[in-house]
Tab-separated table of C-alpha atoms in Angstrom:
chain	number	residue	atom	x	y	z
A	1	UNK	CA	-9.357	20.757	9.146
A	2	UNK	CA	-7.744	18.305	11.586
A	3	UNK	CA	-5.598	15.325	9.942
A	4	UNK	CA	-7.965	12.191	10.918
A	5	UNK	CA	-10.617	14.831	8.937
A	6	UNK	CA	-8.508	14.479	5.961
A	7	UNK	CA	-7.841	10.886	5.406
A	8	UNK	CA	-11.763	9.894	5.855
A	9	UNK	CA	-12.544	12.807	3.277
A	10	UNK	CA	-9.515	11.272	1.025
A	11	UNK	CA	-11.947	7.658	1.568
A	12	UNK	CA	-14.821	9.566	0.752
A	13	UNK	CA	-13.855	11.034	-2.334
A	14	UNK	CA	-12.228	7.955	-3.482
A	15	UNK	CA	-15.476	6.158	-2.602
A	16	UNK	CA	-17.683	8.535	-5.032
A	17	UNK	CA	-14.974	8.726	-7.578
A	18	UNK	CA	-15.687	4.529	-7.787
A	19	UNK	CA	-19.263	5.331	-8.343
A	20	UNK	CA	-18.397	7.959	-10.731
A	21	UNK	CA	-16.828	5.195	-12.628
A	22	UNK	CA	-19.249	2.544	-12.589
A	23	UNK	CA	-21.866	4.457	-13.834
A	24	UNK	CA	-20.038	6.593	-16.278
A	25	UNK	CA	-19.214	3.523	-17.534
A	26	UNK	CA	-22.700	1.712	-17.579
A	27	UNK	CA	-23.911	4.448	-19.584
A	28	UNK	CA	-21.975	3.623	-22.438
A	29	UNK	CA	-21.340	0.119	-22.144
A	30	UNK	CA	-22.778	-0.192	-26.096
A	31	UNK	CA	-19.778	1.930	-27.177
A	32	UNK	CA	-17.056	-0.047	-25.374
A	33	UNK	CA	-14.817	-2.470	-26.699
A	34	UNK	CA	-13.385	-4.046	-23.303
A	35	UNK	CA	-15.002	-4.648	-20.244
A	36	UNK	CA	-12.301	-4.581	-17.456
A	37	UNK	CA	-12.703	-5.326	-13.559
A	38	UNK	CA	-11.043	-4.067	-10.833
A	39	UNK	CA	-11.748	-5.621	-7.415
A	40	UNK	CA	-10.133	-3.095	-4.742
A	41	UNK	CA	-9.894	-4.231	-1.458
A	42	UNK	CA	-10.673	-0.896	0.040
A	43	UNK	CA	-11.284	3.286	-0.083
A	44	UNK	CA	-10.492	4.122	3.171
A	45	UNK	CA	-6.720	4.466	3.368
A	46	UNK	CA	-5.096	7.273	1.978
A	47	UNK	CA	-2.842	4.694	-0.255
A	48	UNK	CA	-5.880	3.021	-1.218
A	49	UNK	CA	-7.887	6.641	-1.920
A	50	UNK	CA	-5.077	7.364	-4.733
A	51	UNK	CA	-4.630	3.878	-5.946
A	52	UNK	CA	-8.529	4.543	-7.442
A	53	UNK	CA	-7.580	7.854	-8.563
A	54	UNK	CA	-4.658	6.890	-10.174
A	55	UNK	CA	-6.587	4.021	-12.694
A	56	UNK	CA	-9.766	6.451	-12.772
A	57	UNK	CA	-7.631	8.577	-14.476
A	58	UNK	CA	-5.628	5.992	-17.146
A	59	UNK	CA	-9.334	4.825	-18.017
A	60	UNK	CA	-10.396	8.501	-18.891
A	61	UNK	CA	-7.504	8.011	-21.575
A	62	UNK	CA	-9.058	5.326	-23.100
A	63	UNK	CA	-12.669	5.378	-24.368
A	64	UNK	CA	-12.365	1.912	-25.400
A	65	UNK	CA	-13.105	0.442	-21.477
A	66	UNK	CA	-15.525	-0.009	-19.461
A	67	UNK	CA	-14.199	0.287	-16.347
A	68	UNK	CA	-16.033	-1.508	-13.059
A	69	UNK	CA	-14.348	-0.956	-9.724
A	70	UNK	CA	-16.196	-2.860	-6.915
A	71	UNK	CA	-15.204	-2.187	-2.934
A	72	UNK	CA	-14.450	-4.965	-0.806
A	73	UNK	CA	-14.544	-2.766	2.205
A	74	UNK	CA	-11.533	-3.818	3.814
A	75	UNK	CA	-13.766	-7.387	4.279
A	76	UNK	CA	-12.236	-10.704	2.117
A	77	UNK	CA	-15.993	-11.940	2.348
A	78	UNK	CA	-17.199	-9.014	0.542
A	79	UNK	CA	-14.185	-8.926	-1.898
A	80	UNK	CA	-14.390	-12.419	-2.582
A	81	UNK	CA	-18.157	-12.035	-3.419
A	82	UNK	CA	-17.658	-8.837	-5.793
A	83	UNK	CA	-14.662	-11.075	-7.977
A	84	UNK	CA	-17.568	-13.829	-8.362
A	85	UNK	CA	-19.715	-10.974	-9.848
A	86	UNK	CA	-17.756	-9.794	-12.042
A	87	UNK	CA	-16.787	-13.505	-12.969
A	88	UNK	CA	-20.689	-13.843	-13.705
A	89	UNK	CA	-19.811	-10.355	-15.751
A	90	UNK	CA	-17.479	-11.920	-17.855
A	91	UNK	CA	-15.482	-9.216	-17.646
A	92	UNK	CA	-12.695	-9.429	-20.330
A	93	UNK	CA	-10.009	-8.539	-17.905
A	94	UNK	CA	-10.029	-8.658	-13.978
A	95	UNK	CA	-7.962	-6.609	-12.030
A	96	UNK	CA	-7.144	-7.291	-8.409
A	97	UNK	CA	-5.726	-5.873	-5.318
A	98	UNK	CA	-6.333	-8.913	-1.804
A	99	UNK	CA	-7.006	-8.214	1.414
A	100	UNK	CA	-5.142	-11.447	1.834
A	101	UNK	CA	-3.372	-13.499	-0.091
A	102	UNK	CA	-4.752	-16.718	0.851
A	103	UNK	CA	-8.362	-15.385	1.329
A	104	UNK	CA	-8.260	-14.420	-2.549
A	105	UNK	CA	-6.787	-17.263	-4.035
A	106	UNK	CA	-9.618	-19.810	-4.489
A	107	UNK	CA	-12.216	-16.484	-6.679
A	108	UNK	CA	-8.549	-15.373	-8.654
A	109	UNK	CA	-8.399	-19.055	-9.453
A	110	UNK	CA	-12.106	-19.032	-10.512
A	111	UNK	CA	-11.550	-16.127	-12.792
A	112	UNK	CA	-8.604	-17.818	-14.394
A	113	UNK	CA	-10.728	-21.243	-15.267
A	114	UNK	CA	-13.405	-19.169	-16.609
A	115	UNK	CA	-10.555	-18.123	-19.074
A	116	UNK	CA	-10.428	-14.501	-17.923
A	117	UNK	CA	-7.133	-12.578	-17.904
A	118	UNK	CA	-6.371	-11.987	-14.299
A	119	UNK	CA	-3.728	-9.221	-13.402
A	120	UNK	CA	-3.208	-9.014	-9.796
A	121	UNK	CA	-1.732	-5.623	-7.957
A	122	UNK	CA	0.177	-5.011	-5.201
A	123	UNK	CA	-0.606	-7.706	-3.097
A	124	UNK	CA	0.091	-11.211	-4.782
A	125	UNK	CA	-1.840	-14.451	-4.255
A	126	UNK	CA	-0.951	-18.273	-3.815
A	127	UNK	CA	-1.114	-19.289	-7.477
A	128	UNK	CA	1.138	-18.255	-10.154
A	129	UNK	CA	-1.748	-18.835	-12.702
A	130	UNK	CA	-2.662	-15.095	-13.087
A	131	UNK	CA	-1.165	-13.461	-16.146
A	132	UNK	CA	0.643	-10.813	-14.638
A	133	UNK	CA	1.557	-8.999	-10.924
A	134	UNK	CA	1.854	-5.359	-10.825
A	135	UNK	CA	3.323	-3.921	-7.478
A	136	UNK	CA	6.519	-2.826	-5.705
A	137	UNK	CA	9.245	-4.473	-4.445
A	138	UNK	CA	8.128	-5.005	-0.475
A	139	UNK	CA	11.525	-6.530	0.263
A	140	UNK	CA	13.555	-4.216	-1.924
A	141	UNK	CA	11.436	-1.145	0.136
A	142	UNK	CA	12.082	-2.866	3.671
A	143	UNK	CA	16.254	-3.471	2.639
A	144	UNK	CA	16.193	0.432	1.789
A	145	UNK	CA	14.426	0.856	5.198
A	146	UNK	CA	17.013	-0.998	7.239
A	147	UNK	CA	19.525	0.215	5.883
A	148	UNK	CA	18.622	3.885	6.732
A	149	UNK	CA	17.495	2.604	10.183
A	150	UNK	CA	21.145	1.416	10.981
A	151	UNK	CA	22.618	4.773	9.764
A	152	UNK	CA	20.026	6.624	12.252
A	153	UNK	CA	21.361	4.381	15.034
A	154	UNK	CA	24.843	4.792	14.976
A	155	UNK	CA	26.066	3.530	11.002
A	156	UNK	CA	27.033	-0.418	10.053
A	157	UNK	CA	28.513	-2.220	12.932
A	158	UNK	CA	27.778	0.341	15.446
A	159	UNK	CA	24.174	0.818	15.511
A	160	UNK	CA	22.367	0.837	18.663
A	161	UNK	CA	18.637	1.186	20.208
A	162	UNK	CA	15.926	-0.121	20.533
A	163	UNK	CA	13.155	-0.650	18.001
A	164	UNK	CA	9.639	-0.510	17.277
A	165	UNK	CA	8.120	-2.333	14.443
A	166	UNK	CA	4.324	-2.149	13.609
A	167	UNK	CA	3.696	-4.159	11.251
A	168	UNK	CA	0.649	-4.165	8.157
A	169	UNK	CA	-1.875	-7.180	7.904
A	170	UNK	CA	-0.616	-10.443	8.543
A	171	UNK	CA	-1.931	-12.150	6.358
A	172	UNK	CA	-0.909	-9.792	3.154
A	173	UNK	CA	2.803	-10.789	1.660
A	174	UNK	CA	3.995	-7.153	1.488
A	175	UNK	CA	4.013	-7.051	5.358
A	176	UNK	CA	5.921	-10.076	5.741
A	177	UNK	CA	8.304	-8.754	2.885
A	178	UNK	CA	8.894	-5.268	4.535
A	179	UNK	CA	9.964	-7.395	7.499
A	180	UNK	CA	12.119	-9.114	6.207
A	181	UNK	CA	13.706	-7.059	3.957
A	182	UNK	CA	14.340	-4.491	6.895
A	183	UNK	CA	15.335	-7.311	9.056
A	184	UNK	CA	18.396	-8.090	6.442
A	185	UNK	CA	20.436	-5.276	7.712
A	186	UNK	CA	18.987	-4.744	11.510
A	187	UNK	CA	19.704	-8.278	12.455
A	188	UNK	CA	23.244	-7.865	11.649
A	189	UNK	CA	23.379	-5.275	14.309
A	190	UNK	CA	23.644	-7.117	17.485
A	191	UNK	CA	23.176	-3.689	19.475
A	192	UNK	CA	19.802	-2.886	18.113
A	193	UNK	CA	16.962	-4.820	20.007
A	194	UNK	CA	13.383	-5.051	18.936
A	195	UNK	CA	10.886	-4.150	21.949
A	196	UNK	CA	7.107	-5.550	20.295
A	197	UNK	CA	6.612	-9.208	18.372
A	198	UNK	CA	4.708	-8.981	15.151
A	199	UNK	CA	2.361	-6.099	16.439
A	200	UNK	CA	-0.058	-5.886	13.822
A	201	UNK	CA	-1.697	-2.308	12.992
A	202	UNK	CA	-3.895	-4.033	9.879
A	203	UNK	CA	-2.474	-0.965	8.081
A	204	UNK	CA	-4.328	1.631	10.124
A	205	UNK	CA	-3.179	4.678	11.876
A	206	UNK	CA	-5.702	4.191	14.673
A	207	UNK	CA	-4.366	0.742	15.285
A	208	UNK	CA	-1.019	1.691	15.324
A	209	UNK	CA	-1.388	4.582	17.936
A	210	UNK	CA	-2.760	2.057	20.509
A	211	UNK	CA	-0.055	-0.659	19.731
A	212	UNK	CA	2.291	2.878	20.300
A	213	UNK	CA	0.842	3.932	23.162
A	214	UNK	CA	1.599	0.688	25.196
A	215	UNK	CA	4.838	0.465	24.060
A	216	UNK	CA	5.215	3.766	25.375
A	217	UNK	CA	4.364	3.014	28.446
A	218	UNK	CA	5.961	-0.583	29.045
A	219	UNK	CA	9.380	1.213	27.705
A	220	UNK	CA	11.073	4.066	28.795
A	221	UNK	CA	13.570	4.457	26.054
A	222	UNK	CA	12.161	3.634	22.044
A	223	UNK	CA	14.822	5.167	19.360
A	224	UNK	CA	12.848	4.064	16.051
A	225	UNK	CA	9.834	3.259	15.107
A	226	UNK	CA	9.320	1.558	11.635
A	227	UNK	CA	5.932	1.573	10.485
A	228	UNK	CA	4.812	-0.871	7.597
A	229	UNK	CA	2.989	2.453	6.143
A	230	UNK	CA	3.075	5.913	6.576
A	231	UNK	CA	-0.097	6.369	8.360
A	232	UNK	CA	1.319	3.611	10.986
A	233	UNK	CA	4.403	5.145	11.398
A	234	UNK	CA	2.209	8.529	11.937
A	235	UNK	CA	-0.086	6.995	14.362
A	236	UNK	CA	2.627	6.173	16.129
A	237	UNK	CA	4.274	9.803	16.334
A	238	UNK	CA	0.857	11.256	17.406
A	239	UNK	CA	0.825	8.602	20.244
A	240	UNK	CA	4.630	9.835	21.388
A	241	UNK	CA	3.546	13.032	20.771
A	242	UNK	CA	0.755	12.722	23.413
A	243	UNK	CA	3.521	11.650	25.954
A	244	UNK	CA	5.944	14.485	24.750
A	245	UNK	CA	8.480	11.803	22.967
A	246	UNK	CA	7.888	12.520	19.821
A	247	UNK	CA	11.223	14.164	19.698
A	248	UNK	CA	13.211	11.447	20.954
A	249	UNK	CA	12.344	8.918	18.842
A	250	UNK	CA	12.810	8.106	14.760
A	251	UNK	CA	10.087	7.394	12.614
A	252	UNK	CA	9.908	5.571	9.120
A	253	UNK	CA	7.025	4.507	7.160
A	254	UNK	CA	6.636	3.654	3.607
A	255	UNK	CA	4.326	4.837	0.985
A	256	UNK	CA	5.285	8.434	0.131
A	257	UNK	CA	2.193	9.735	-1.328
A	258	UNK	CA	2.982	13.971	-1.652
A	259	UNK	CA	0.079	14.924	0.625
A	260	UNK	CA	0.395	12.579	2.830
A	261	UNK	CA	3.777	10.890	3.993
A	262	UNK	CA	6.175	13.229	1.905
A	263	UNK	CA	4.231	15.674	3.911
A	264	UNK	CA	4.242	14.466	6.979
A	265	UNK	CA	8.712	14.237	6.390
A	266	UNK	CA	8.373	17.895	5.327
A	267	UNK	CA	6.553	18.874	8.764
A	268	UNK	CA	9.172	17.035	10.703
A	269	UNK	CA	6.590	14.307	11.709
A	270	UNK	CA	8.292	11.096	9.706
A	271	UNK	CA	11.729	10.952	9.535
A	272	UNK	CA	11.835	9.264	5.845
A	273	UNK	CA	9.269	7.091	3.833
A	274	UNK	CA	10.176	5.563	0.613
A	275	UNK	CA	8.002	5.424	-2.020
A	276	UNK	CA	5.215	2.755	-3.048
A	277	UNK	CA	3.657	3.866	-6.156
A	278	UNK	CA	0.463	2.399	-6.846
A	279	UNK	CA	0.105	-0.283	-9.128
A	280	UNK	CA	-3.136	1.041	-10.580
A	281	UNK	CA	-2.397	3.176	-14.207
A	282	UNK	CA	0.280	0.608	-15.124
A	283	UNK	CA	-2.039	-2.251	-14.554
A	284	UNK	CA	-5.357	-1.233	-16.595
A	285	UNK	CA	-2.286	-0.218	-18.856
A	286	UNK	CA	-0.866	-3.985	-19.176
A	287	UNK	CA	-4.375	-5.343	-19.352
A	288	UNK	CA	-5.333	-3.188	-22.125
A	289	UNK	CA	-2.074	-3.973	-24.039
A	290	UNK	CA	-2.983	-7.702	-22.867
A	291	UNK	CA	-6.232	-7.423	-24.336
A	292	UNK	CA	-4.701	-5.704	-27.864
A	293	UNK	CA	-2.957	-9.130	-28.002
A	294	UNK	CA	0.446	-7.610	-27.221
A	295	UNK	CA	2.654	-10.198	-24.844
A	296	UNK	CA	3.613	-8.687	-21.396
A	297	UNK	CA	5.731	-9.952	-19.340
A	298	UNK	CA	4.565	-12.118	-15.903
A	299	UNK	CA	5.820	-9.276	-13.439
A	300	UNK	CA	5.905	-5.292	-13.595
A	301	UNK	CA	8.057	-4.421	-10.603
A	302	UNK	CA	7.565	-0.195	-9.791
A	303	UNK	CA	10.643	2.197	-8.600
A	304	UNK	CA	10.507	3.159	-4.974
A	305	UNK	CA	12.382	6.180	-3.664
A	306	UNK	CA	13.647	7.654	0.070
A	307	UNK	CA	12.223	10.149	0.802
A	308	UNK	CA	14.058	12.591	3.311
A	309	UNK	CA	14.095	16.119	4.930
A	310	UNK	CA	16.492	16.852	2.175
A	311	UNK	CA	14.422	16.468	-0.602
A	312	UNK	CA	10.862	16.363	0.501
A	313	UNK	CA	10.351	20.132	-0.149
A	314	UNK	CA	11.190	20.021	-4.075
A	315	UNK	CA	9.050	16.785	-4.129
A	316	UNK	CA	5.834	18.630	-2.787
A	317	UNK	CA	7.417	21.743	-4.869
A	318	UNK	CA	6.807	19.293	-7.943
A	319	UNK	CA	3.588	18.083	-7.604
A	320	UNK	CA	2.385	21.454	-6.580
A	321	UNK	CA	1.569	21.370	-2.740
């Protein structure tokens, strides 16, 4: 089965897993003691795909929720409108992952004057109302990044080449964060030079392939490419790869799910990712504990991880792929 085969099977599974859920737990709503929302912003991406799997499976531990997991399909129209449902829900807890910060703001804001816990995941919003965030370090994740992107081009105070950066959605805070974390350490290297200004690939592979391609043919040497997300950076390797550059060039992305970016390092594909665990389990966690009447504290910041040649193999090795 061909790769692009893959990641819209991984949005289609993730998609009927969300049904799964919501009826499962419609069926016994009597026998529930919380009812908790989660608003994701899409099933599509890979990242996304596991980010459902990942709470699906913390709610199976606890018989106590009803879970409800709505789709904004990648639209902050639709996502907005599913929050105000499950506002009319009175959910006892809402979850949330934005399509943009801004976009989400005014229904998270809602949800918190309607007294309703609001823990918000991986991407934040532009209130600090909510009762807890959930999510990685983006600027810790893009420092790791540049650092490893100045030791590929030469080591601190030498490095040299020139760069490709695609970046995620605009409008989300962990693409600006990645940039700027990255750009802590590749800015201090007057040799490296950045070929493309804020190129957005809205997180998608497809995107970044065509924002690839042109830069392919505009520039006849690119050393590194550093893709906001794994399936960027591989976009971007299948569009070299169509030109035969593939193996002249660097690539880096950031996610590091097993089958998918850890994989991708394995095959030779991706240079490194570094891990962005989702913030799903740990969040229905919190809100649970929330809900209990346990305190928790106003920000849960997960571990990331490079992920190289050198230690890709035991990684698949330990999650059995």
């Amino acid at each position: 089965m061909k790769r692009r085969e893959l990641l819209k099977l991984a949005g289609l599974t993730a998609a009927l897993l969300t049904t799964t859920a919501m009826l499962a737990g419609g069926a016994h709503a009597q026998d529930k003691k919380w009812k908790i929302g989660f608003s994701q912003v899409t099933t599509i991406e890979p990242w996304r795909a596991q980010f459902n799997k990942d709470i699906l499976a913390e709610a199976a531990k606890h018989p106590e929720v009803e879970l409800i997991i709505t789709d904004g399909e990648d639209k902050t129209e639709k996502q907005v409108a599913d929050v105000e449902n499950l506002i009319r829900q009175e959910v006892d807890a809402l979850l949330v992952s934005p399509k943009e910060s801004a976009g989400l703001t005014g229904v998270v804001q809602q949800a918190i004057d309607a007294k309703i816990p609001v823990f918000v995941l991986d991407r934040n919003v532009e209130t600090n109302d909510y009762t807890q965030f959930v999510g990685g370090d983006n600027k810790l994740i893009g420092r790791a990044a540049g650092e490893y992107a100045v030791e590929l081009l030469g080591g601190k105070g030498k490095a040299g080449g020139n760069v490709v950066e695609i970046w995620g959605g605009m409008g989300t805070q962990p693409a600006h964060d990645r940039h700027d974390g990255f750009h802590e350490f590749t800015d201090k290297e007057p040799g490296m030079k950045y070929l493309l200004d804020q190129q957005s690939g809205d997180w998608k592979q497809d995107q970044a392939y065509n924002i690839m391609a042109t830069a392919l043919r505009n520039n006849e040497k690119i050393d590194l490419v550093y893709g906001h997300n794994d399936p960027m950076a591989y976009g971007a390797y299948l569009a070299a790869k169509d030109v035969g550059r593939e193996k002249d060039i660097k690539f880096i992305g950031i996610d590091g799910l097993p089958n998918e970016g850890v994989q991708l390092v394995a095959n030779g594909e991706l240079t490194a990712t570094f891990t962005y665990v989702t913030p799903g389990a740990e969040g229905l966690r919190q809100a649970i504990k929330f809900l209990n009447g346990e305190k928790v504290e106003k920000t849960i910041t997960l571990p990331t991880q490079k992920i190289t040649k050198e230690n890709a193999a035991q990684i698949l090795k330990d999650n059995g792929l």
